[in-house]
Short mmCIF file of N, CA and C in Angstrom, two decimals:
data_model
loop_
_atom_site.label_atom_id
_atom_site.label_comp_id
_atom_site.label_asym_id
_atom_site.label_seq_id
_atom_site.Cartn_x
_atom_site.Cartn_y
_atom_site.Cartn_z
N UNK A 1 -29.87 36.26 8.20
CA UNK A 1 -28.43 36.02 8.09
C UNK A 1 -27.92 36.29 6.67
N UNK A 2 -28.79 36.07 5.66
CA UNK A 2 -28.36 36.23 4.27
C UNK A 2 -28.70 37.61 3.70
N UNK A 3 -29.29 38.47 4.55
CA UNK A 3 -29.66 39.80 4.09
C UNK A 3 -28.41 40.64 3.85
N UNK A 4 -28.41 41.41 2.77
CA UNK A 4 -27.31 42.31 2.40
C UNK A 4 -25.98 41.56 2.21
N UNK A 5 -26.04 40.30 1.81
CA UNK A 5 -24.84 39.51 1.54
C UNK A 5 -24.66 39.39 0.04
N UNK A 6 -23.43 39.55 -0.44
CA UNK A 6 -23.11 39.37 -1.86
C UNK A 6 -23.33 37.88 -2.19
N UNK A 7 -24.40 37.58 -2.92
CA UNK A 7 -24.78 36.19 -3.18
C UNK A 7 -23.75 35.46 -4.04
N UNK A 8 -23.11 36.17 -4.97
CA UNK A 8 -22.10 35.54 -5.82
C UNK A 8 -20.88 35.13 -4.98
N UNK A 9 -20.42 36.02 -4.12
CA UNK A 9 -19.29 35.71 -3.23
C UNK A 9 -19.66 34.60 -2.26
N UNK A 10 -20.89 34.65 -1.74
CA UNK A 10 -21.35 33.62 -0.82
C UNK A 10 -21.33 32.25 -1.48
N UNK A 11 -21.79 32.17 -2.73
CA UNK A 11 -21.82 30.89 -3.45
C UNK A 11 -20.42 30.34 -3.65
N UNK A 12 -19.47 31.21 -4.00
CA UNK A 12 -18.08 30.77 -4.21
C UNK A 12 -17.45 30.27 -2.92
N UNK A 13 -17.65 30.99 -1.83
CA UNK A 13 -17.08 30.59 -0.55
C UNK A 13 -17.71 29.29 -0.04
N UNK A 14 -19.04 29.18 -0.17
CA UNK A 14 -19.72 27.96 0.27
C UNK A 14 -19.24 26.75 -0.54
N UNK A 15 -19.06 26.95 -1.85
CA UNK A 15 -18.58 25.86 -2.70
C UNK A 15 -17.18 25.40 -2.28
N UNK A 16 -16.31 26.35 -1.95
CA UNK A 16 -14.97 26.01 -1.46
C UNK A 16 -15.06 25.18 -0.19
N UNK A 17 -15.88 25.62 0.76
CA UNK A 17 -16.03 24.90 2.02
C UNK A 17 -16.56 23.48 1.79
N UNK A 18 -17.59 23.38 0.95
CA UNK A 18 -18.18 22.06 0.67
C UNK A 18 -17.16 21.13 0.03
N UNK A 19 -16.40 21.64 -0.92
CA UNK A 19 -15.39 20.84 -1.62
C UNK A 19 -14.35 20.30 -0.64
N UNK A 20 -13.84 21.17 0.23
CA UNK A 20 -12.82 20.74 1.21
C UNK A 20 -13.40 19.70 2.17
N UNK A 21 -14.64 19.91 2.62
CA UNK A 21 -15.27 18.97 3.55
C UNK A 21 -15.48 17.61 2.90
N UNK A 22 -15.97 17.60 1.66
CA UNK A 22 -16.22 16.34 0.96
C UNK A 22 -14.90 15.59 0.71
N UNK A 23 -13.88 16.30 0.26
CA UNK A 23 -12.57 15.66 0.04
C UNK A 23 -12.03 15.11 1.36
N UNK A 24 -12.16 15.89 2.43
CA UNK A 24 -11.68 15.43 3.74
C UNK A 24 -12.42 14.18 4.20
N UNK A 25 -13.72 14.10 3.90
CA UNK A 25 -14.48 12.91 4.26
C UNK A 25 -14.09 11.70 3.43
N UNK A 26 -13.66 11.95 2.21
CA UNK A 26 -13.15 10.84 1.40
C UNK A 26 -11.84 10.31 1.97
N UNK A 27 -11.10 11.18 2.65
CA UNK A 27 -9.79 10.81 3.17
C UNK A 27 -9.80 10.37 4.63
N UNK A 28 -10.91 10.67 5.36
CA UNK A 28 -10.91 10.42 6.80
C UNK A 28 -10.96 8.93 7.14
N UNK A 29 -11.44 8.11 6.23
CA UNK A 29 -11.50 6.67 6.51
C UNK A 29 -10.23 5.96 6.08
N UNK A 30 -9.25 6.71 5.59
CA UNK A 30 -7.98 6.11 5.18
C UNK A 30 -6.94 6.39 6.26
N UNK A 31 -6.71 5.43 7.14
CA UNK A 31 -5.75 5.67 8.22
C UNK A 31 -4.32 5.70 7.70
N UNK A 32 -3.50 6.46 8.38
CA UNK A 32 -2.07 6.51 8.05
C UNK A 32 -1.32 6.61 9.38
N UNK A 33 -0.18 5.97 9.43
CA UNK A 33 0.62 6.01 10.65
C UNK A 33 1.95 6.68 10.33
N UNK A 34 2.24 7.78 11.04
CA UNK A 34 3.48 8.53 10.82
C UNK A 34 4.27 8.52 12.12
N UNK A 35 5.44 7.89 12.09
CA UNK A 35 6.28 7.76 13.28
C UNK A 35 5.52 7.18 14.47
N UNK A 36 4.66 6.18 14.17
CA UNK A 36 3.91 5.50 15.22
C UNK A 36 2.64 6.22 15.66
N UNK A 37 2.35 7.37 15.04
CA UNK A 37 1.16 8.14 15.40
C UNK A 37 0.04 7.82 14.42
N UNK A 38 -1.13 7.40 14.95
CA UNK A 38 -2.27 7.04 14.10
C UNK A 38 -3.03 8.29 13.69
N UNK A 39 -3.21 8.47 12.38
CA UNK A 39 -3.89 9.64 11.82
C UNK A 39 -4.77 9.20 10.67
N UNK A 40 -5.46 10.16 10.07
CA UNK A 40 -6.08 9.94 8.77
C UNK A 40 -5.61 11.08 7.87
N UNK A 41 -5.76 10.88 6.54
CA UNK A 41 -5.26 11.88 5.59
C UNK A 41 -6.03 13.19 5.66
N UNK A 42 -7.21 13.18 6.26
CA UNK A 42 -8.01 14.40 6.36
C UNK A 42 -7.32 15.48 7.20
N UNK A 43 -6.38 15.07 8.04
CA UNK A 43 -5.65 16.05 8.85
C UNK A 43 -4.90 17.06 7.99
N UNK A 44 -4.61 16.68 6.75
CA UNK A 44 -3.83 17.56 5.88
C UNK A 44 -4.70 18.44 4.97
N UNK A 45 -6.01 18.16 4.93
CA UNK A 45 -6.89 18.93 4.03
C UNK A 45 -7.86 19.84 4.78
N UNK A 46 -8.40 19.38 5.90
CA UNK A 46 -9.45 20.15 6.57
C UNK A 46 -9.02 21.54 7.03
N UNK A 47 -7.76 21.74 7.48
CA UNK A 47 -7.38 23.10 7.91
C UNK A 47 -7.57 24.18 6.86
N UNK A 48 -7.73 23.79 5.59
CA UNK A 48 -7.99 24.79 4.54
C UNK A 48 -9.28 25.54 4.81
N UNK A 49 -10.29 24.85 5.37
CA UNK A 49 -11.56 25.50 5.69
C UNK A 49 -11.37 26.60 6.74
N UNK A 50 -10.56 26.32 7.74
CA UNK A 50 -10.32 27.30 8.80
C UNK A 50 -9.57 28.50 8.24
N UNK A 51 -8.60 28.24 7.38
CA UNK A 51 -7.87 29.33 6.70
C UNK A 51 -8.84 30.20 5.92
N UNK A 52 -9.72 29.58 5.16
CA UNK A 52 -10.69 30.33 4.35
C UNK A 52 -11.64 31.13 5.24
N UNK A 53 -12.08 30.55 6.35
CA UNK A 53 -12.98 31.25 7.27
C UNK A 53 -12.30 32.48 7.87
N UNK A 54 -11.06 32.31 8.32
CA UNK A 54 -10.34 33.43 8.93
C UNK A 54 -10.09 34.57 7.94
N UNK A 55 -9.73 34.22 6.71
CA UNK A 55 -9.52 35.25 5.69
C UNK A 55 -10.84 35.96 5.36
N UNK A 56 -11.93 35.21 5.34
CA UNK A 56 -13.24 35.80 5.06
C UNK A 56 -13.61 36.82 6.14
N UNK A 57 -13.44 36.43 7.41
CA UNK A 57 -13.75 37.35 8.51
C UNK A 57 -12.90 38.60 8.41
N UNK A 58 -11.62 38.42 8.15
CA UNK A 58 -10.67 39.54 8.12
C UNK A 58 -10.94 40.50 6.97
N UNK A 59 -11.22 39.95 5.79
CA UNK A 59 -11.29 40.79 4.59
C UNK A 59 -12.71 41.23 4.23
N UNK A 60 -13.71 40.41 4.55
CA UNK A 60 -15.07 40.73 4.11
C UNK A 60 -16.00 40.95 5.30
N UNK A 61 -15.75 40.27 6.39
CA UNK A 61 -16.57 40.47 7.58
C UNK A 61 -17.17 39.19 8.12
N UNK A 62 -17.54 39.24 9.41
CA UNK A 62 -18.05 38.03 10.06
C UNK A 62 -19.43 37.64 9.56
N UNK A 63 -20.21 38.59 9.05
CA UNK A 63 -21.56 38.26 8.58
C UNK A 63 -21.53 37.29 7.40
N UNK A 64 -20.67 37.57 6.41
CA UNK A 64 -20.60 36.67 5.27
C UNK A 64 -19.94 35.35 5.66
N UNK A 65 -19.03 35.39 6.64
CA UNK A 65 -18.41 34.14 7.11
C UNK A 65 -19.47 33.24 7.74
N UNK A 66 -20.33 33.82 8.57
CA UNK A 66 -21.41 33.04 9.20
C UNK A 66 -22.40 32.54 8.16
N UNK A 67 -22.72 33.39 7.19
CA UNK A 67 -23.65 33.01 6.13
C UNK A 67 -23.08 31.87 5.29
N UNK A 68 -21.76 31.90 5.05
CA UNK A 68 -21.09 30.84 4.29
C UNK A 68 -21.23 29.50 4.99
N UNK A 69 -20.99 29.49 6.30
CA UNK A 69 -21.08 28.26 7.08
C UNK A 69 -22.52 27.73 7.07
N UNK A 70 -23.49 28.62 7.25
CA UNK A 70 -24.90 28.21 7.24
C UNK A 70 -25.31 27.67 5.88
N UNK A 71 -24.84 28.32 4.81
CA UNK A 71 -25.20 27.87 3.45
C UNK A 71 -24.53 26.54 3.11
N UNK A 72 -23.30 26.35 3.56
CA UNK A 72 -22.55 25.14 3.23
C UNK A 72 -23.03 23.92 4.03
N UNK A 73 -23.57 24.14 5.22
CA UNK A 73 -23.89 23.05 6.14
C UNK A 73 -24.76 21.94 5.54
N UNK A 74 -25.95 22.25 4.99
CA UNK A 74 -26.77 21.13 4.46
C UNK A 74 -26.12 20.41 3.29
N UNK A 75 -25.40 21.16 2.43
CA UNK A 75 -24.74 20.53 1.28
C UNK A 75 -23.52 19.73 1.73
N UNK A 76 -22.89 20.16 2.82
CA UNK A 76 -21.77 19.40 3.38
C UNK A 76 -22.26 18.05 3.89
N UNK A 77 -23.46 18.02 4.50
CA UNK A 77 -24.03 16.75 4.95
C UNK A 77 -24.28 15.83 3.74
N UNK A 78 -24.96 16.36 2.73
CA UNK A 78 -25.30 15.55 1.55
C UNK A 78 -24.05 15.08 0.80
N UNK A 79 -23.10 15.99 0.61
CA UNK A 79 -21.88 15.63 -0.11
C UNK A 79 -21.07 14.60 0.65
N UNK A 80 -21.01 14.76 1.96
CA UNK A 80 -20.27 13.81 2.79
C UNK A 80 -20.90 12.43 2.76
N UNK A 81 -22.24 12.38 2.86
CA UNK A 81 -22.94 11.09 2.78
C UNK A 81 -22.67 10.43 1.44
N UNK A 82 -22.75 11.21 0.37
CA UNK A 82 -22.56 10.67 -0.98
C UNK A 82 -21.16 10.09 -1.16
N UNK A 83 -20.13 10.83 -0.73
CA UNK A 83 -18.76 10.36 -0.95
C UNK A 83 -18.46 9.11 -0.11
N UNK A 84 -19.01 9.04 1.10
CA UNK A 84 -18.78 7.86 1.94
C UNK A 84 -19.51 6.65 1.37
N UNK A 85 -20.71 6.86 0.82
CA UNK A 85 -21.44 5.75 0.19
C UNK A 85 -20.73 5.28 -1.08
N UNK A 86 -20.15 6.22 -1.84
CA UNK A 86 -19.39 5.84 -3.04
C UNK A 86 -18.17 5.00 -2.70
N UNK A 87 -17.65 5.18 -1.49
CA UNK A 87 -16.51 4.37 -1.04
C UNK A 87 -16.94 2.98 -0.61
N UNK A 88 -18.26 2.72 -0.63
CA UNK A 88 -18.75 1.38 -0.32
C UNK A 88 -19.26 1.19 1.09
N UNK A 89 -19.36 2.27 1.85
CA UNK A 89 -19.84 2.15 3.23
C UNK A 89 -21.36 1.94 3.24
N UNK A 90 -21.88 1.23 4.23
CA UNK A 90 -23.33 1.07 4.35
C UNK A 90 -23.99 2.43 4.59
N UNK A 91 -25.26 2.51 4.27
CA UNK A 91 -25.99 3.77 4.41
C UNK A 91 -25.94 4.31 5.83
N UNK A 92 -26.07 3.43 6.82
CA UNK A 92 -26.06 3.87 8.22
C UNK A 92 -24.72 4.53 8.58
N UNK A 93 -23.62 3.97 8.08
CA UNK A 93 -22.29 4.53 8.33
C UNK A 93 -22.15 5.87 7.63
N UNK A 94 -22.60 5.92 6.37
CA UNK A 94 -22.49 7.16 5.59
C UNK A 94 -23.30 8.28 6.23
N UNK A 95 -24.51 7.96 6.71
CA UNK A 95 -25.34 8.97 7.38
C UNK A 95 -24.66 9.49 8.63
N UNK A 96 -24.08 8.58 9.38
CA UNK A 96 -23.43 8.96 10.64
C UNK A 96 -22.21 9.84 10.38
N UNK A 97 -21.38 9.45 9.42
CA UNK A 97 -20.17 10.23 9.11
C UNK A 97 -20.56 11.58 8.50
N UNK A 98 -21.53 11.58 7.60
CA UNK A 98 -21.96 12.82 6.97
C UNK A 98 -22.49 13.82 7.98
N UNK A 99 -23.34 13.36 8.89
CA UNK A 99 -23.89 14.25 9.92
C UNK A 99 -22.79 14.71 10.87
N UNK A 100 -21.92 13.78 11.28
CA UNK A 100 -20.84 14.13 12.21
C UNK A 100 -19.91 15.16 11.60
N UNK A 101 -19.54 14.95 10.35
CA UNK A 101 -18.60 15.84 9.69
C UNK A 101 -19.16 17.26 9.55
N UNK A 102 -20.37 17.36 9.02
CA UNK A 102 -20.95 18.68 8.78
C UNK A 102 -21.24 19.40 10.09
N UNK A 103 -21.69 18.67 11.11
CA UNK A 103 -21.99 19.29 12.40
C UNK A 103 -20.72 19.77 13.08
N UNK A 104 -19.67 18.95 13.04
CA UNK A 104 -18.39 19.37 13.61
C UNK A 104 -17.86 20.60 12.88
N UNK A 105 -17.99 20.60 11.57
CA UNK A 105 -17.56 21.75 10.76
C UNK A 105 -18.33 23.00 11.17
N UNK A 106 -19.66 22.89 11.26
CA UNK A 106 -20.49 24.07 11.56
C UNK A 106 -20.19 24.62 12.95
N UNK A 107 -20.12 23.75 13.96
CA UNK A 107 -19.86 24.19 15.33
C UNK A 107 -18.46 24.81 15.43
N UNK A 108 -17.46 24.08 14.93
CA UNK A 108 -16.08 24.54 15.01
C UNK A 108 -15.85 25.87 14.30
N UNK A 109 -16.41 25.99 13.11
CA UNK A 109 -16.17 27.20 12.33
C UNK A 109 -17.00 28.39 12.79
N UNK A 110 -18.22 28.15 13.29
CA UNK A 110 -18.99 29.26 13.86
C UNK A 110 -18.26 29.84 15.08
N UNK A 111 -17.75 28.97 15.94
CA UNK A 111 -16.99 29.45 17.08
C UNK A 111 -15.70 30.13 16.62
N UNK A 112 -15.10 29.61 15.56
CA UNK A 112 -13.89 30.20 15.00
C UNK A 112 -14.14 31.65 14.60
N UNK A 113 -15.29 31.92 13.97
CA UNK A 113 -15.63 33.28 13.55
C UNK A 113 -15.60 34.23 14.74
N UNK A 114 -16.20 33.82 15.85
CA UNK A 114 -16.31 34.70 17.02
C UNK A 114 -14.97 34.83 17.75
N UNK A 115 -14.24 33.72 17.87
CA UNK A 115 -12.91 33.78 18.50
C UNK A 115 -12.00 34.69 17.69
N UNK A 116 -11.97 34.48 16.37
CA UNK A 116 -11.13 35.28 15.49
C UNK A 116 -11.47 36.76 15.61
N UNK A 117 -12.76 37.09 15.53
CA UNK A 117 -13.19 38.49 15.57
C UNK A 117 -12.86 39.13 16.91
N UNK A 118 -13.10 38.40 18.01
CA UNK A 118 -12.81 38.94 19.34
C UNK A 118 -11.33 39.23 19.51
N UNK A 119 -10.49 38.27 19.16
CA UNK A 119 -9.04 38.45 19.32
C UNK A 119 -8.54 39.56 18.40
N UNK A 120 -9.04 39.59 17.19
CA UNK A 120 -8.63 40.61 16.23
C UNK A 120 -8.98 42.02 16.72
N UNK A 121 -10.16 42.16 17.33
CA UNK A 121 -10.59 43.49 17.80
C UNK A 121 -9.85 43.93 19.06
N UNK A 122 -9.35 42.97 19.84
CA UNK A 122 -8.75 43.32 21.13
C UNK A 122 -7.22 43.23 21.17
N UNK A 123 -6.63 42.60 20.16
CA UNK A 123 -5.18 42.48 20.10
C UNK A 123 -4.72 42.83 18.69
N UNK A 124 -3.67 43.60 18.57
CA UNK A 124 -3.28 44.12 17.26
C UNK A 124 -2.29 43.23 16.49
N UNK A 125 -1.68 42.26 17.17
CA UNK A 125 -0.73 41.39 16.49
C UNK A 125 -1.46 40.57 15.43
N UNK A 126 -1.02 40.62 14.16
CA UNK A 126 -1.77 40.04 13.04
C UNK A 126 -1.95 38.53 13.16
N UNK A 127 -0.96 37.84 13.75
CA UNK A 127 -0.97 36.38 13.74
C UNK A 127 -1.73 35.77 14.92
N UNK A 128 -2.04 36.57 15.95
CA UNK A 128 -2.64 36.01 17.16
C UNK A 128 -4.06 35.49 16.91
N UNK A 129 -4.87 36.26 16.19
CA UNK A 129 -6.25 35.83 15.92
C UNK A 129 -6.30 34.53 15.12
N UNK A 130 -5.59 34.43 13.98
CA UNK A 130 -5.65 33.15 13.25
C UNK A 130 -5.00 31.99 14.01
N UNK A 131 -3.99 32.28 14.84
CA UNK A 131 -3.35 31.21 15.61
C UNK A 131 -4.31 30.64 16.64
N UNK A 132 -4.95 31.51 17.42
CA UNK A 132 -5.89 31.03 18.45
C UNK A 132 -7.12 30.38 17.84
N UNK A 133 -7.62 30.95 16.74
CA UNK A 133 -8.80 30.37 16.11
C UNK A 133 -8.47 28.99 15.52
N UNK A 134 -7.25 28.81 15.04
CA UNK A 134 -6.81 27.51 14.53
C UNK A 134 -6.86 26.45 15.63
N UNK A 135 -6.36 26.81 16.81
CA UNK A 135 -6.35 25.87 17.94
C UNK A 135 -7.78 25.52 18.35
N UNK A 136 -8.62 26.54 18.56
CA UNK A 136 -9.99 26.33 19.03
C UNK A 136 -10.81 25.53 18.01
N UNK A 137 -10.78 25.96 16.74
CA UNK A 137 -11.60 25.31 15.71
C UNK A 137 -11.20 23.86 15.50
N UNK A 138 -9.90 23.58 15.43
CA UNK A 138 -9.46 22.21 15.20
C UNK A 138 -9.76 21.31 16.39
N UNK A 139 -9.62 21.83 17.59
CA UNK A 139 -9.92 21.05 18.80
C UNK A 139 -11.39 20.64 18.81
N UNK A 140 -12.27 21.61 18.62
CA UNK A 140 -13.71 21.32 18.66
C UNK A 140 -14.12 20.42 17.50
N UNK A 141 -13.63 20.73 16.30
CA UNK A 141 -14.01 19.95 15.12
C UNK A 141 -13.58 18.49 15.25
N UNK A 142 -12.34 18.26 15.64
CA UNK A 142 -11.82 16.88 15.69
C UNK A 142 -12.57 16.01 16.67
N UNK A 143 -12.74 16.49 17.91
CA UNK A 143 -13.39 15.66 18.92
C UNK A 143 -14.88 15.48 18.66
N UNK A 144 -15.53 16.54 18.15
CA UNK A 144 -16.95 16.39 17.79
C UNK A 144 -17.10 15.36 16.68
N UNK A 145 -16.28 15.49 15.64
CA UNK A 145 -16.41 14.57 14.50
C UNK A 145 -16.13 13.13 14.90
N UNK A 146 -14.98 12.86 15.47
CA UNK A 146 -14.61 11.48 15.76
C UNK A 146 -15.52 10.85 16.81
N UNK A 147 -15.96 11.64 17.80
CA UNK A 147 -16.87 11.11 18.82
C UNK A 147 -18.20 10.71 18.22
N UNK A 148 -18.79 11.58 17.39
CA UNK A 148 -20.10 11.29 16.80
C UNK A 148 -19.99 10.20 15.73
N UNK A 149 -18.94 10.26 14.91
CA UNK A 149 -18.84 9.35 13.77
C UNK A 149 -18.41 7.93 14.15
N UNK A 150 -17.52 7.79 15.13
CA UNK A 150 -16.89 6.49 15.32
C UNK A 150 -17.03 5.86 16.71
N UNK A 151 -17.49 6.61 17.70
CA UNK A 151 -17.66 6.01 19.02
C UNK A 151 -18.75 4.95 18.95
N UNK A 152 -18.39 3.69 19.20
CA UNK A 152 -19.34 2.59 19.13
C UNK A 152 -19.81 2.25 17.73
N UNK A 153 -19.02 2.64 16.71
CA UNK A 153 -19.43 2.40 15.32
C UNK A 153 -19.20 0.95 14.90
N UNK A 154 -19.67 0.61 13.71
CA UNK A 154 -19.53 -0.75 13.19
C UNK A 154 -18.13 -1.03 12.68
N UNK A 155 -17.34 0.00 12.48
CA UNK A 155 -15.95 -0.16 12.03
C UNK A 155 -15.10 -0.47 13.26
N UNK A 156 -14.66 -1.73 13.42
CA UNK A 156 -13.98 -2.12 14.66
C UNK A 156 -12.69 -1.33 14.91
N UNK A 157 -11.92 -1.06 13.85
CA UNK A 157 -10.66 -0.33 14.03
C UNK A 157 -10.93 1.08 14.52
N UNK A 158 -11.86 1.79 13.85
CA UNK A 158 -12.14 3.18 14.21
C UNK A 158 -12.87 3.25 15.56
N UNK A 159 -13.74 2.27 15.85
CA UNK A 159 -14.44 2.25 17.13
C UNK A 159 -13.46 2.09 18.29
N UNK A 160 -12.42 1.30 18.07
CA UNK A 160 -11.44 1.06 19.13
C UNK A 160 -10.45 2.21 19.26
N UNK A 161 -10.07 2.81 18.13
CA UNK A 161 -8.98 3.78 18.15
C UNK A 161 -9.40 5.23 17.95
N UNK A 162 -10.72 5.53 17.95
CA UNK A 162 -11.14 6.88 17.58
C UNK A 162 -10.58 7.96 18.50
N UNK A 163 -10.50 7.68 19.80
CA UNK A 163 -9.98 8.70 20.72
C UNK A 163 -8.49 8.94 20.48
N UNK A 164 -7.76 7.85 20.26
CA UNK A 164 -6.33 7.97 19.97
C UNK A 164 -6.12 8.75 18.67
N UNK A 165 -6.92 8.43 17.66
CA UNK A 165 -6.80 9.12 16.37
C UNK A 165 -7.21 10.58 16.52
N UNK A 166 -8.29 10.85 17.28
CA UNK A 166 -8.73 12.22 17.51
C UNK A 166 -7.64 13.03 18.21
N UNK A 167 -7.00 12.42 19.23
CA UNK A 167 -5.91 13.11 19.92
C UNK A 167 -4.78 13.47 18.95
N UNK A 168 -4.35 12.46 18.18
CA UNK A 168 -3.24 12.66 17.24
C UNK A 168 -3.62 13.65 16.15
N UNK A 169 -4.84 13.49 15.64
CA UNK A 169 -5.29 14.35 14.54
C UNK A 169 -5.41 15.80 14.99
N UNK A 170 -5.92 16.00 16.21
CA UNK A 170 -6.05 17.37 16.73
C UNK A 170 -4.69 18.04 16.84
N UNK A 171 -3.75 17.33 17.43
CA UNK A 171 -2.40 17.89 17.59
C UNK A 171 -1.79 18.17 16.23
N UNK A 172 -1.90 17.20 15.30
CA UNK A 172 -1.29 17.38 13.99
C UNK A 172 -1.94 18.53 13.22
N UNK A 173 -3.28 18.61 13.26
CA UNK A 173 -3.97 19.68 12.55
C UNK A 173 -3.59 21.05 13.10
N UNK A 174 -3.41 21.13 14.42
CA UNK A 174 -2.99 22.41 15.02
C UNK A 174 -1.56 22.74 14.60
N UNK A 175 -0.68 21.73 14.63
CA UNK A 175 0.71 21.96 14.22
C UNK A 175 0.77 22.37 12.75
N UNK A 176 0.06 21.64 11.89
CA UNK A 176 0.02 21.98 10.46
C UNK A 176 -0.56 23.39 10.28
N UNK A 177 -1.62 23.69 11.03
CA UNK A 177 -2.24 25.00 10.94
C UNK A 177 -1.28 26.12 11.31
N UNK A 178 -0.50 25.91 12.38
CA UNK A 178 0.41 26.95 12.84
C UNK A 178 1.67 27.06 11.99
N UNK A 179 2.18 25.92 11.52
CA UNK A 179 3.43 25.94 10.76
C UNK A 179 3.24 26.20 9.27
N UNK A 180 2.09 25.76 8.72
CA UNK A 180 1.87 25.88 7.27
C UNK A 180 0.80 26.91 6.95
N UNK A 181 -0.39 26.74 7.58
CA UNK A 181 -1.51 27.60 7.20
C UNK A 181 -1.44 29.00 7.80
N UNK A 182 -0.80 29.16 8.96
CA UNK A 182 -0.65 30.51 9.51
C UNK A 182 0.23 31.38 8.61
N UNK A 183 1.41 30.88 8.19
CA UNK A 183 2.18 31.68 7.22
C UNK A 183 1.43 31.88 5.90
N UNK A 184 0.68 30.84 5.46
CA UNK A 184 -0.11 30.98 4.23
C UNK A 184 -1.17 32.06 4.40
N UNK A 185 -1.77 32.11 5.59
CA UNK A 185 -2.74 33.16 5.90
C UNK A 185 -2.10 34.54 5.75
N UNK A 186 -0.90 34.71 6.33
CA UNK A 186 -0.20 35.99 6.25
C UNK A 186 0.10 36.39 4.82
N UNK A 187 0.58 35.44 4.02
CA UNK A 187 0.91 35.73 2.62
C UNK A 187 -0.35 36.06 1.81
N UNK A 188 -1.40 35.26 1.99
CA UNK A 188 -2.65 35.50 1.26
C UNK A 188 -3.29 36.81 1.68
N UNK A 189 -3.25 37.11 2.97
CA UNK A 189 -3.81 38.37 3.46
C UNK A 189 -3.10 39.56 2.82
N UNK A 190 -1.78 39.47 2.76
CA UNK A 190 -1.00 40.56 2.16
C UNK A 190 -1.30 40.70 0.67
N UNK A 191 -1.36 39.56 -0.04
CA UNK A 191 -1.61 39.59 -1.49
C UNK A 191 -3.01 40.09 -1.81
N UNK A 192 -4.02 39.57 -1.09
CA UNK A 192 -5.40 39.97 -1.37
C UNK A 192 -5.64 41.41 -0.97
N UNK A 193 -5.07 41.82 0.17
CA UNK A 193 -5.23 43.21 0.61
C UNK A 193 -4.63 44.17 -0.41
N UNK A 194 -3.46 43.78 -0.97
CA UNK A 194 -2.83 44.61 -1.99
C UNK A 194 -3.70 44.75 -3.23
N UNK A 195 -4.31 43.66 -3.65
CA UNK A 195 -5.18 43.71 -4.83
C UNK A 195 -6.43 44.56 -4.58
N UNK A 196 -6.98 44.43 -3.35
CA UNK A 196 -8.16 45.22 -3.01
C UNK A 196 -7.84 46.71 -2.97
N UNK A 197 -6.63 47.05 -2.49
CA UNK A 197 -6.23 48.47 -2.47
C UNK A 197 -6.07 49.01 -3.89
N UNK A 198 -5.54 48.16 -4.78
CA UNK A 198 -5.35 48.58 -6.17
C UNK A 198 -6.69 48.85 -6.85
N UNK A 199 -7.68 48.04 -6.49
CA UNK A 199 -9.02 48.20 -7.08
C UNK A 199 -9.75 49.41 -6.51
#
């Protein structure tokens, strides 16, 4: 998987993914209620990973995108465990959240790579591939993470409300992805493509 991959670019992309995942895990245990909808602050940070994955597939290729996810996965587990433990959670909780987060990230983003590439190759509209991949990746990531991390967990609030929060978070992450990150994808794609042409 790592053969013929630019190792410097791979390291930078993996570091970005790990940073976003760790920050999102620091925010996922902080509930917030907006207009009666139960969420966590991670809903506003995690879509950055999907944006980065889609841009990577589009501009550099699916091979480096897959390699980035594989390289980031073990460090995402360790970083997530560390940040949750620093917040004062017991080791068992930190291990569960760290594993759930990194696994949801890996599954969601690996599928995102293939969905994005398939749609991009078969449909010419620029926004369709990132829009569909945003929906698929966020749906899989949210339910995998909240189910593994909080179903029957020691945190009574999250154990009771995880499905409700997963529902709300999935919808919000998709809405944020389509309204904020999809236009950002278009702008970044245009800017980066222009710079690459100049070079």
